[in-house]
XYZ file of C-alpha atoms in Angstrom:
574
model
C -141.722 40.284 -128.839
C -145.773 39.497 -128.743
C -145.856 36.052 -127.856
C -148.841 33.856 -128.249
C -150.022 33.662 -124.216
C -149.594 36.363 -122.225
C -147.879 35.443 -119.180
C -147.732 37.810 -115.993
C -148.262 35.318 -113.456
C -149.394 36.713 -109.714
C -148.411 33.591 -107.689
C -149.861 33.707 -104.729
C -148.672 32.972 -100.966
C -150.236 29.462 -100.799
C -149.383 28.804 -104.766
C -145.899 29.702 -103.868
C -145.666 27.461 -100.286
C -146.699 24.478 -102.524
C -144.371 25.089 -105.086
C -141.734 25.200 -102.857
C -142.675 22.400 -101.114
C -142.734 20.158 -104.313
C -139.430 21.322 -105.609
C -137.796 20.327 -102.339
C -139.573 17.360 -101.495
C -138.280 16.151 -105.305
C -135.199 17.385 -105.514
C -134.493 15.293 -101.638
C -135.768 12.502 -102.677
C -133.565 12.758 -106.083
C -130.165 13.669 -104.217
C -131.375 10.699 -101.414
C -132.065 7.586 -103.546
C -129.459 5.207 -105.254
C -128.335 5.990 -108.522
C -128.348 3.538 -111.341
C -124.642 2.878 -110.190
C -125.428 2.137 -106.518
C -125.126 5.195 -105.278
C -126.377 8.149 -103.865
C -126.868 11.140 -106.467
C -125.837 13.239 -103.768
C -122.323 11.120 -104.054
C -122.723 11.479 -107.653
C -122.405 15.092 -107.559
C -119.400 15.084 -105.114
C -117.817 13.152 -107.517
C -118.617 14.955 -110.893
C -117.343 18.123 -108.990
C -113.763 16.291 -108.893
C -113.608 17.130 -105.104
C -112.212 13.469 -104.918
C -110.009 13.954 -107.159
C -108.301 17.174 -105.321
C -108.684 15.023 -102.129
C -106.634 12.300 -103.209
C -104.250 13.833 -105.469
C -103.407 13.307 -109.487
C -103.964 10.240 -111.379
C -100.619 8.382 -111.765
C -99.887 7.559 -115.033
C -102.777 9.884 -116.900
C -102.563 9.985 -120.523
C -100.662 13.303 -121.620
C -102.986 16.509 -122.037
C -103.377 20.337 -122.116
C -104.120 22.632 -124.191
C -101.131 22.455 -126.577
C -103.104 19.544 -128.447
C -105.730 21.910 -129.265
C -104.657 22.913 -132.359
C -105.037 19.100 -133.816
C -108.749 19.333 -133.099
C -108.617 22.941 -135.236
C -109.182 20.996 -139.041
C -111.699 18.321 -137.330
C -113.788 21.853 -136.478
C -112.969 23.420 -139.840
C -114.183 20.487 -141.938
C -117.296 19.992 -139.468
C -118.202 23.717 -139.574
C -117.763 23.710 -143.926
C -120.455 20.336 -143.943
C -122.526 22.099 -141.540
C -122.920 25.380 -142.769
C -123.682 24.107 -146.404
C -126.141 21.447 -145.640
C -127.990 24.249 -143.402
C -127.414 25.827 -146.966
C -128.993 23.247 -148.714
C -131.653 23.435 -146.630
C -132.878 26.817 -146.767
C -133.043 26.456 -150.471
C -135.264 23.564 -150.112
C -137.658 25.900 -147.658
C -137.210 28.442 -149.731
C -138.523 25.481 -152.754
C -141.444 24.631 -150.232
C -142.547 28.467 -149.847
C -142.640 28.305 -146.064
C -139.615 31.008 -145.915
C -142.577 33.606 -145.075
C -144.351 31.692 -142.309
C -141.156 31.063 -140.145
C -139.260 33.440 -137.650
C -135.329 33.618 -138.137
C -134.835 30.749 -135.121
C -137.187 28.809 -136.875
C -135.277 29.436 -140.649
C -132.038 28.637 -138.842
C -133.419 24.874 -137.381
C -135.392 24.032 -139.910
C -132.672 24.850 -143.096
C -130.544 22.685 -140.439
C -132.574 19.916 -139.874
C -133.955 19.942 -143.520
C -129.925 20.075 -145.040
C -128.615 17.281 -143.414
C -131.323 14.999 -144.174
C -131.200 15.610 -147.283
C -127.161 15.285 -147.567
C -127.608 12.113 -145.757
C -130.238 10.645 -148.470
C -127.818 11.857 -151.352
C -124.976 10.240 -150.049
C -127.243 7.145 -149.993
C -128.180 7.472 -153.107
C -124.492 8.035 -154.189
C -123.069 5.023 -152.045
C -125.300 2.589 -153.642
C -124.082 3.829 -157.024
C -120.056 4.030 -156.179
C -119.725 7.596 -156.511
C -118.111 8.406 -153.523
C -116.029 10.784 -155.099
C -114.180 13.699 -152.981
C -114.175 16.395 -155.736
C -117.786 15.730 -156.670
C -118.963 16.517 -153.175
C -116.545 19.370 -152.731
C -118.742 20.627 -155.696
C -121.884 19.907 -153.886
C -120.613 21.462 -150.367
C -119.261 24.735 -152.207
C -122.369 25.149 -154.672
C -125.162 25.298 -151.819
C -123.619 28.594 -150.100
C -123.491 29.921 -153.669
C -126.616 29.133 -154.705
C -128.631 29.789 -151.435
C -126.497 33.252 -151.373
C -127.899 34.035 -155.068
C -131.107 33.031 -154.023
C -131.328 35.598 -151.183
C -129.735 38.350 -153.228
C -132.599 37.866 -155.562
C -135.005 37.844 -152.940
C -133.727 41.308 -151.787
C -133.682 42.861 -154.944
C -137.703 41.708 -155.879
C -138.135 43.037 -151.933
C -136.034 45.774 -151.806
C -136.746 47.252 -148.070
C -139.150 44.362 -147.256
C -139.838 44.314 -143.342
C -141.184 41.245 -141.235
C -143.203 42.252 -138.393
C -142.337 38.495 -137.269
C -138.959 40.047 -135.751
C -140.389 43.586 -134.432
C -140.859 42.902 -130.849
C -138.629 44.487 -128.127
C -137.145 42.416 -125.819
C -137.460 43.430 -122.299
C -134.740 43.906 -119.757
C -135.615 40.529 -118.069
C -135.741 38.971 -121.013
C -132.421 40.329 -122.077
C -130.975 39.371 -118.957
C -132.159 36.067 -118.855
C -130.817 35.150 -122.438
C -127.565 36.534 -121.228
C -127.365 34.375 -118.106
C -128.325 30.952 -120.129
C -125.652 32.122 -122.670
C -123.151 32.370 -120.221
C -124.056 29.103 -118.311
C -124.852 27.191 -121.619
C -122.022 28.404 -123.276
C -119.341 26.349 -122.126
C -121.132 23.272 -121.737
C -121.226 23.657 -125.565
C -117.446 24.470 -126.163
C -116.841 21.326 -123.746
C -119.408 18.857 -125.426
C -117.371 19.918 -128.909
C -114.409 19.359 -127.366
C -114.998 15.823 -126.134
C -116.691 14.888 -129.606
C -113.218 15.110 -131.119
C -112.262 12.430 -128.896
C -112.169 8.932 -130.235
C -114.284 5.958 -128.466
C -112.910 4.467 -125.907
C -112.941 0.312 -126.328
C -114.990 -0.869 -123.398
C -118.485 -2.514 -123.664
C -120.688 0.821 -123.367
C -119.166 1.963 -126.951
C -120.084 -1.304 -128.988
C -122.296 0.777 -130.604
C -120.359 3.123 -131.730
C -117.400 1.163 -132.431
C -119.579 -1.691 -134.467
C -122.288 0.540 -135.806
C -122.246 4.059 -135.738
C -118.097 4.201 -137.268
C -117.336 0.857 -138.480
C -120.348 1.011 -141.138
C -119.558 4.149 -143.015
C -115.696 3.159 -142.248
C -116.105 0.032 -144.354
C -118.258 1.745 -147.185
C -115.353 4.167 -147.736
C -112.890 1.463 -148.166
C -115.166 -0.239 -150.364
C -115.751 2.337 -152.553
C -119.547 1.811 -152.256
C -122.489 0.934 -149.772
C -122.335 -2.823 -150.063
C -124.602 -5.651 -148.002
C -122.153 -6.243 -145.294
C -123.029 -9.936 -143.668
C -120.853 -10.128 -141.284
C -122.352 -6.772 -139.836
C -126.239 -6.720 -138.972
C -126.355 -3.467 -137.462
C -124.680 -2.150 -141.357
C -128.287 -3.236 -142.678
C -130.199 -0.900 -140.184
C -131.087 2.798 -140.758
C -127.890 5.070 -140.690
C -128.913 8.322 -141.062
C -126.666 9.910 -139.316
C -123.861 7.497 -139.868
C -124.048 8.520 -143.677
C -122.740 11.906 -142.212
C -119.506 10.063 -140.716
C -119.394 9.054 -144.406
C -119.960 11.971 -145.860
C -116.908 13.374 -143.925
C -115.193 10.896 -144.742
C -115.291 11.455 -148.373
C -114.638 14.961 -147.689
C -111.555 14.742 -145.944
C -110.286 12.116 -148.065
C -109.859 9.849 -144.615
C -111.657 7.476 -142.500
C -110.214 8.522 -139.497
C -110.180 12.244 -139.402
C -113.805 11.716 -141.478
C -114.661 9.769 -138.525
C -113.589 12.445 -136.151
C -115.592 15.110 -137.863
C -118.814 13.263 -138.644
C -118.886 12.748 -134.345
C -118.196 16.591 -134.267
C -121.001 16.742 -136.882
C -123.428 14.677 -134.844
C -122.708 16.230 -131.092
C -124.396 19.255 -133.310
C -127.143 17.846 -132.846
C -127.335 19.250 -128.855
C -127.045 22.614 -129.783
C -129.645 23.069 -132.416
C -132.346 21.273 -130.086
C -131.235 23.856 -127.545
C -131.961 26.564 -130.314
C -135.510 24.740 -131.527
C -136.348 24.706 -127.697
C -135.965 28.384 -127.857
C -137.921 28.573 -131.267
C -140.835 26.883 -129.543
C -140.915 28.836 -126.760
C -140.680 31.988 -128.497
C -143.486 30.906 -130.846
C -146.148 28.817 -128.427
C -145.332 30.810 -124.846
C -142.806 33.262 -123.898
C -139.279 33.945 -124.508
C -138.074 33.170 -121.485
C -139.310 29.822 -121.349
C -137.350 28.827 -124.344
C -134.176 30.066 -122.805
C -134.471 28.394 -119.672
C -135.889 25.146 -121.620
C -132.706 25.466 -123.793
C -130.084 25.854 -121.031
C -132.143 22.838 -118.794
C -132.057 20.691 -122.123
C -128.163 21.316 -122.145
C -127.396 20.909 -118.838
C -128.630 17.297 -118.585
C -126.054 14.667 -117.884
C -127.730 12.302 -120.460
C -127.692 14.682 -123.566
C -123.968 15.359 -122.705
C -122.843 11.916 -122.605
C -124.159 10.860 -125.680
C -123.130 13.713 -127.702
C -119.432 13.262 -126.529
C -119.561 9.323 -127.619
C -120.588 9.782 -130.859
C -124.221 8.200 -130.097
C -126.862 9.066 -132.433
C -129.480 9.615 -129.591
C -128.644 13.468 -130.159
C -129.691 13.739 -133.760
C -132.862 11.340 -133.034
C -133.818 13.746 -129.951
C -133.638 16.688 -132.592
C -135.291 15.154 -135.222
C -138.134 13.789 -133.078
C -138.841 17.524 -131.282
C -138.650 19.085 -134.920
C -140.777 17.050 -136.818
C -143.759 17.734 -133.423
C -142.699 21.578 -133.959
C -143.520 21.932 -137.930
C -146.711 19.862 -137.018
C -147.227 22.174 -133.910
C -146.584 25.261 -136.178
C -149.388 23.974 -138.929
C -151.746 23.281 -136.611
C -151.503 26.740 -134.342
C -152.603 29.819 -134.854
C -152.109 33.272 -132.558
C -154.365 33.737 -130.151
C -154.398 37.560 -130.641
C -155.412 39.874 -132.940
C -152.082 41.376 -133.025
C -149.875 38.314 -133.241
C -152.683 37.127 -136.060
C -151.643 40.638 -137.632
C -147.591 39.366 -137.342
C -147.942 36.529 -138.674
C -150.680 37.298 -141.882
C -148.924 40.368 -143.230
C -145.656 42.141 -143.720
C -145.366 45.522 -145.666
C -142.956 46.299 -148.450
C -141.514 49.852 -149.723
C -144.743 51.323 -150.836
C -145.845 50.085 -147.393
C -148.596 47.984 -149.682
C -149.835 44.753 -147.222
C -148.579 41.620 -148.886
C -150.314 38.154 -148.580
C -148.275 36.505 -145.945
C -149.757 33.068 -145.833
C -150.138 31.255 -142.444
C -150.114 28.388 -141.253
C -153.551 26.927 -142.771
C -152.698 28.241 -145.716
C -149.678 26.429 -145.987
C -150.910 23.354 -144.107
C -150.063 21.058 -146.530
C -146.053 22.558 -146.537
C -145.863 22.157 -142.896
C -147.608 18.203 -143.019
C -144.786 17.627 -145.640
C -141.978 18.783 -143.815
C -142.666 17.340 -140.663
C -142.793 13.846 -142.534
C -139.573 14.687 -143.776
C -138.172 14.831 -140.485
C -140.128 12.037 -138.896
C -138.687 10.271 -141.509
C -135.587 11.186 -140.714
C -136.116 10.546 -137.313
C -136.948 7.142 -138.573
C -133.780 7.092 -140.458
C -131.196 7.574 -137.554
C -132.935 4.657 -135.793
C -135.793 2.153 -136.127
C -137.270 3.234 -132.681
C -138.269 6.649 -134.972
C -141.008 4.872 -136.437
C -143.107 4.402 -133.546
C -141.864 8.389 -131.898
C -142.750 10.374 -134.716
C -143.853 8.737 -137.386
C -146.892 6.703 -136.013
C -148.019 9.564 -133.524
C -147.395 12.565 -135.864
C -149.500 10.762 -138.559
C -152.208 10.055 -135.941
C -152.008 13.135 -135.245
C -152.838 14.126 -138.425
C -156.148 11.926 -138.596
C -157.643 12.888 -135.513
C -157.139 16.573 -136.188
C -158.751 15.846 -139.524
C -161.300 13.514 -138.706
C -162.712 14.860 -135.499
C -162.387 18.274 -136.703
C -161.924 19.524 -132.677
C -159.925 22.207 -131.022
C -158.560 19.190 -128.927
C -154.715 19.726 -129.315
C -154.786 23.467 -130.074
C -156.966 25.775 -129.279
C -156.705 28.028 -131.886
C -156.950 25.894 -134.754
C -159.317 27.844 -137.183
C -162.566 25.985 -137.388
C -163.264 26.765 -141.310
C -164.324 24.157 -144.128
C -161.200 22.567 -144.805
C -161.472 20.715 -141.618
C -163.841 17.868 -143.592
C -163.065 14.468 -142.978
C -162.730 14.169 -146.707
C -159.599 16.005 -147.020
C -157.477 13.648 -144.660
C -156.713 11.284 -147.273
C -155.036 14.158 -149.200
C -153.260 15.472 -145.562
C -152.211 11.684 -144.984
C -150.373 11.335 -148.233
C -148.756 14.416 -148.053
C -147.564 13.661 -144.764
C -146.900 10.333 -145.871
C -144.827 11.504 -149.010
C -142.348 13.524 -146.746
C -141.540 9.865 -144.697
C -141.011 8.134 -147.968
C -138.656 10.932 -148.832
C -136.174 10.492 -146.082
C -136.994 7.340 -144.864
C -137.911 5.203 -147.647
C -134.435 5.406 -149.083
C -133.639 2.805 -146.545
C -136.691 0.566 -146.594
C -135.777 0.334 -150.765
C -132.204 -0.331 -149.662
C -133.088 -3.145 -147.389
C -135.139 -4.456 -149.865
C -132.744 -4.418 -152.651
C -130.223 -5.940 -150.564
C -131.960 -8.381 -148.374
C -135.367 -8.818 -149.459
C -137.196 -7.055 -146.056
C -137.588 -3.824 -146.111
C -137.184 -3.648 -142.171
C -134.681 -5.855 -141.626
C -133.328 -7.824 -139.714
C -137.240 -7.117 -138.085
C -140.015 -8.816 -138.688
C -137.996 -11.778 -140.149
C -140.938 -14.257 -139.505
C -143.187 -12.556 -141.837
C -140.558 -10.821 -144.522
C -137.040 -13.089 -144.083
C -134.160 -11.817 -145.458
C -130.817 -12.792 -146.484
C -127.906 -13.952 -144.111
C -130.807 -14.144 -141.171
C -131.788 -17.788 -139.803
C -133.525 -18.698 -137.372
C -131.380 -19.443 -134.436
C -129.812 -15.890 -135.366
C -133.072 -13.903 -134.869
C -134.146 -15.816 -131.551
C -131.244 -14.556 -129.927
C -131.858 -11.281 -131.702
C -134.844 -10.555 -130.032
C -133.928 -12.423 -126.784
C -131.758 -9.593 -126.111
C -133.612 -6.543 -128.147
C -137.385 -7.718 -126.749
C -138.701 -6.275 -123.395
C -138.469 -8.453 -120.149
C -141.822 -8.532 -118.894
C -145.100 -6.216 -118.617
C -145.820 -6.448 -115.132
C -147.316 -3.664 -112.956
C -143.889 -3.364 -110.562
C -141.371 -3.584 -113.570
C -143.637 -0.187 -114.843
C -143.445 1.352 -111.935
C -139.844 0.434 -111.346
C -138.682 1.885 -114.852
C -140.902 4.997 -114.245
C -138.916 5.896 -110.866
C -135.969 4.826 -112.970
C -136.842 7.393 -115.542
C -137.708 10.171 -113.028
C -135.984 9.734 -110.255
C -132.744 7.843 -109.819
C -131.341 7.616 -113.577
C -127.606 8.266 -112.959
C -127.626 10.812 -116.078
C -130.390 13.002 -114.819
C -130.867 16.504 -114.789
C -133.528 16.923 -111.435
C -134.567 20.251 -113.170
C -136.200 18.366 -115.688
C -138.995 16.256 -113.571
C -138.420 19.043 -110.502
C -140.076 21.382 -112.659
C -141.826 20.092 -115.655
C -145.286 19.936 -113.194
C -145.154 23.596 -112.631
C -145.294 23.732 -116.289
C -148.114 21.285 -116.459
C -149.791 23.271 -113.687
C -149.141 26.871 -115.091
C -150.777 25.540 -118.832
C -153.980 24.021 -117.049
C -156.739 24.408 -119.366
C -154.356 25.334 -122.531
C -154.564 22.419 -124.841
C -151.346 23.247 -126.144
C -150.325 21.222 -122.809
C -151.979 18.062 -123.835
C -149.451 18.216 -126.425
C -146.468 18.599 -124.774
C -147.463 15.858 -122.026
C -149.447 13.017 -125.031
C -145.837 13.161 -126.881
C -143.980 12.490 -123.915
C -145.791 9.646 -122.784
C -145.959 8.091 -126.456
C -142.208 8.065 -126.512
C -142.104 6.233 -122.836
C -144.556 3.309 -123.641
C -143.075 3.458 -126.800
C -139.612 2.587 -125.484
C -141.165 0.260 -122.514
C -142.976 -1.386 -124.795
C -141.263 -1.710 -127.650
C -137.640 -1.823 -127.088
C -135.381 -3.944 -124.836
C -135.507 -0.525 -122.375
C -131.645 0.340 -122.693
C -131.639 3.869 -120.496
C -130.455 6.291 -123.855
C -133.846 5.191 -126.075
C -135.847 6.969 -123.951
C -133.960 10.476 -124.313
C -136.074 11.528 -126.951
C -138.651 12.459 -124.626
C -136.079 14.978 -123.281
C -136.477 17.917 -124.993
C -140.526 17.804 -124.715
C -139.803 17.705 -120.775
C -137.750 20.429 -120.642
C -139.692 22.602 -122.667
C -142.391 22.056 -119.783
C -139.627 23.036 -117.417
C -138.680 26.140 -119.084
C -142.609 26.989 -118.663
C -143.012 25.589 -114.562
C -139.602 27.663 -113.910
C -140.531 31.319 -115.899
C -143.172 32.059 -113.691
C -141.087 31.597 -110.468
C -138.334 34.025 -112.147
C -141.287 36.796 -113.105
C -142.481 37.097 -109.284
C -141.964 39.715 -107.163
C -140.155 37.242 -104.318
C -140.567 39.136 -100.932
């Protein structure tokens, strides 16, 4: 497949001596210092690898286990797959509604129908909550008629385009490239199966899962037995954001059952994983090379951090997907191919009478792409608060400096024509601005309704709200504010982010400067490293600096990776 950079990188002998130096200097350093839990990660790993456990023999009294209780998981994985596979249905038809269906590769179709579904079944069953009508048989209705409808919809499509071809999906992989997607399948593979696997498990009591047992379950779990989404006062955290949390409910309704619902909605939400993997391959097919979204994808899934939380029914996994994909639609409206040829792939496509049909690109369709990555910033937004200030605030800054300074700053093939006035971001603003609302503003109008702030229990000085005094919101934000914002607690949290965190993948800071290196001069690069950065200062500055709110900047990170390891796997080593 023509990507957009070629890369044949000739490393030479010196280039290569410092890479190797860096990767081992890092990767001592990582398996040398204490761990979050007072250890060496070098312990770590002798532990994880259950060498301990072999040493000293079985647990004594271990709860019963094998793989005879398999089949009980087999209807939590049937009801997941049904939800999944016709939100991803709903979502192509909305794709399909925006007319972007011509500009997007089949990876792309496949995330973005995904991403683009659930949100949207997660604002409907707002919408429905609020009103009562939290009826099983209705949304049986609305699972079975999006496969239908998306199915007629395609049929149709085929018939107006009879022997239609997209030159999008020509290319020829090579042998190394087939090799190398074979090799992350295998690795990534299980990792997957297991990370299902322990998403069917139910959240164990201790202090770590007070989130999920007084948040993430408990919410939807008392809307179902209320019939409706009601103020809950006794419950703060039921006020907040629950994007993903309206999937638990969703499931719920489904199955008829908070429990199994419960069950399938984490199933629903360690999803989440896999489809970053796949829009880490997306991106790396469409801004580099193949094989650095393979290797990006299987890096992303072999971090420690992603697989806890998506086997604890934390939401960190749907905020890390929703965050990358809202930065890839505004990546994919910005960009254009470098070359002629991929300009060629992505402008035209030729039908029976081998007559060249418009295919609109990216500037065409600018104001599609702005849209849709405000619907999933807004989503983003939606799952948790912290989304406001890692998509939505950069990705709409984003949109006024591109706008306004009219520069090839982020991309540098961004086509310089007349549209580019400064006159024209208002329009770009509110359409970006119109996707938020979309997804998010369900919940600000919520809030509202219910308590009177639109952000609450935030900003209670300035807003109030209902059930909120002040005693309540000092120790609020005694606990949810940062520490300090001294020079050494920075530096502290950065080696803490880097270095020692006890859920760290070393692949992911080992090799992301390789990546950094190997994209000098590219702006695409500034990119990739601005985003990352946003999220951290975002989280240092903003939050109260728990380890899993910075995860988000995960997936940006490993996507350099993918592009700092590639070049190492395309030398001739001698």
């Amino acid at each position: 497949m023509a990507s957009d950079y070629s890369m044949r990188p000739k490393i030479s002998q010196w280039k290569t001596g410092l890479v190797c130096t860096w990767v081992a200097l890092y990767f001592a350093f990582y398996y040398s210092v204490p761990a979050g839990t007072g250890v060496s990660q070098s312990r770590l790993l002798f532990e994880i690898s259950m060498l301990d456990s072999l040493w000293n023999g079985p647990v004594k009294d271990q709860i019963p286990s094998g793989l005879n209780f398999l089949t009980q998981r087999i209807p939590i994985f049937m009801f997941a797959f049904a939800i999944i596979c016709s939100a991803t249905s709903w979502g192509y038809l909305g794709l399909c509604g925006l007319g972007l269906l011509s500009c997007l590769r089949r990876l792309e179709k496949w995330v973005f129908s995904y991403g683009v579904g659930l949100s949207l079944c997660s604002t409907g069953m707002l919408f429905a909550g609020k009103c009562g009508w939290l009826y099983q048989q209705g949304w049986w209705l609305v699972l079975i008629g999006g496969p239908l409808i998306s199915v007629l919809t395609r049929v149709r499509q085929t018939r107006v385009l009879p022997a239609s071809k997209d030159v999008l999906h020509c290319g020829i992989a090579t042998a190394r490239e087939r090799r190398t997607f074979v090799i992350c399948l295998l690795i990534g593979l299980p990792v997957v199966v297991l990370m299902f696997l322990g998403s069917t498990l139910p959240p164990a009591s201790s202090g770590q899962y007070f989130d999920v047992n007084e948040y993430h379950l408990q919410a939807p779990k008392e809307f179902f037995l209320n019939g409706a989404i009601v103020f809950l006062p006794h419950n703060v955290y039921s006020s907040m954001p629950l994007g993903t949390e309206m999937l638990s409910l969703l499931s719920m309704v489904v199955c008829g059952d908070w429990w199994l619902g419960a069950l399938v909605g984490q199933v629903i939400i360690a999803s989440f994983t896999p489809m970053t993997a796949v829009l880490l391959v997306a991106a790396g097919r469409r801004f580099f090379d193949p094989l650095s979204g393979y290797l990006a994808a299987l890096i992303y899934l072999l971090t420690p951090a992603i697989f806890y939380v998506s086997t604890t029914a934390l939401v960190e996994s749907g905020l890390c997907f929703f965050v990358a994909g809202s930065c890839f639609a505004m990546g994919i409206a910005w960009h254009q191919p470098k070359s002629e040829e991929s300009k060629a792939d992505v402008m035209f496509k030729e039908n029976a009478n081998m007559l060249p049909l418009s295919r609109m690109g990216a500037p065409e369709k600018l104001g599609r792409f702005l849209f849709l990555s405000g619907v999933l910033s807004g989503f983003a937004a939606a799952i948790k608060y912290p989304g406001l200030i890692y998509a939505i605030v950069p990705l709409g800054l984003t949109v006024m400096t591109v706008s306004l300074v009219r520069k090839r700053w982020f991309f540098s093939d961004v086509n310089p024509t007349s549209s580019f006035h400064w006159n024209q971001t208002g329009m770009r603003m509110l359409i970006f601005s119109f996707g938020v609302m979309l997804t998010f503003g369900p919940w600000a109008v919520r809030n509202l309704l219910d308590t009177g702030n639109p952000l609450y229990p935030l900003l209670w000085e300035w807003l109030g709200g209902i059930s909120w005094g002040a005693e309540q919101n000092y120790r609020w934000w005694q606990v949810h504010s940062p520490e300090n914002f001294q020079w050494l607690t920075l530096l502290a949290d950065i080696k803490r982010v880097t270095l020692d965190h006890v859920r760290l993948n070393p692949w992911l800071f080992g090799f992301s400067p390789l990546g950094l290196w190997h994209l000098r001069g590219k702006p695409v690069v500034r990119w990739l490293v601005l985003f990352p950065l946003l999220i951290f200062f975002g989280w240092w500055g903003m939050t109260h600096r728990i380890d899993r709110f910075w995860y988000p900047l995960i997936p940006f990170v490993a996507l350099l990776s993918g592009v700092g390891v590639m070049p190492l796997l395309r030398t001739p080593w001698r």
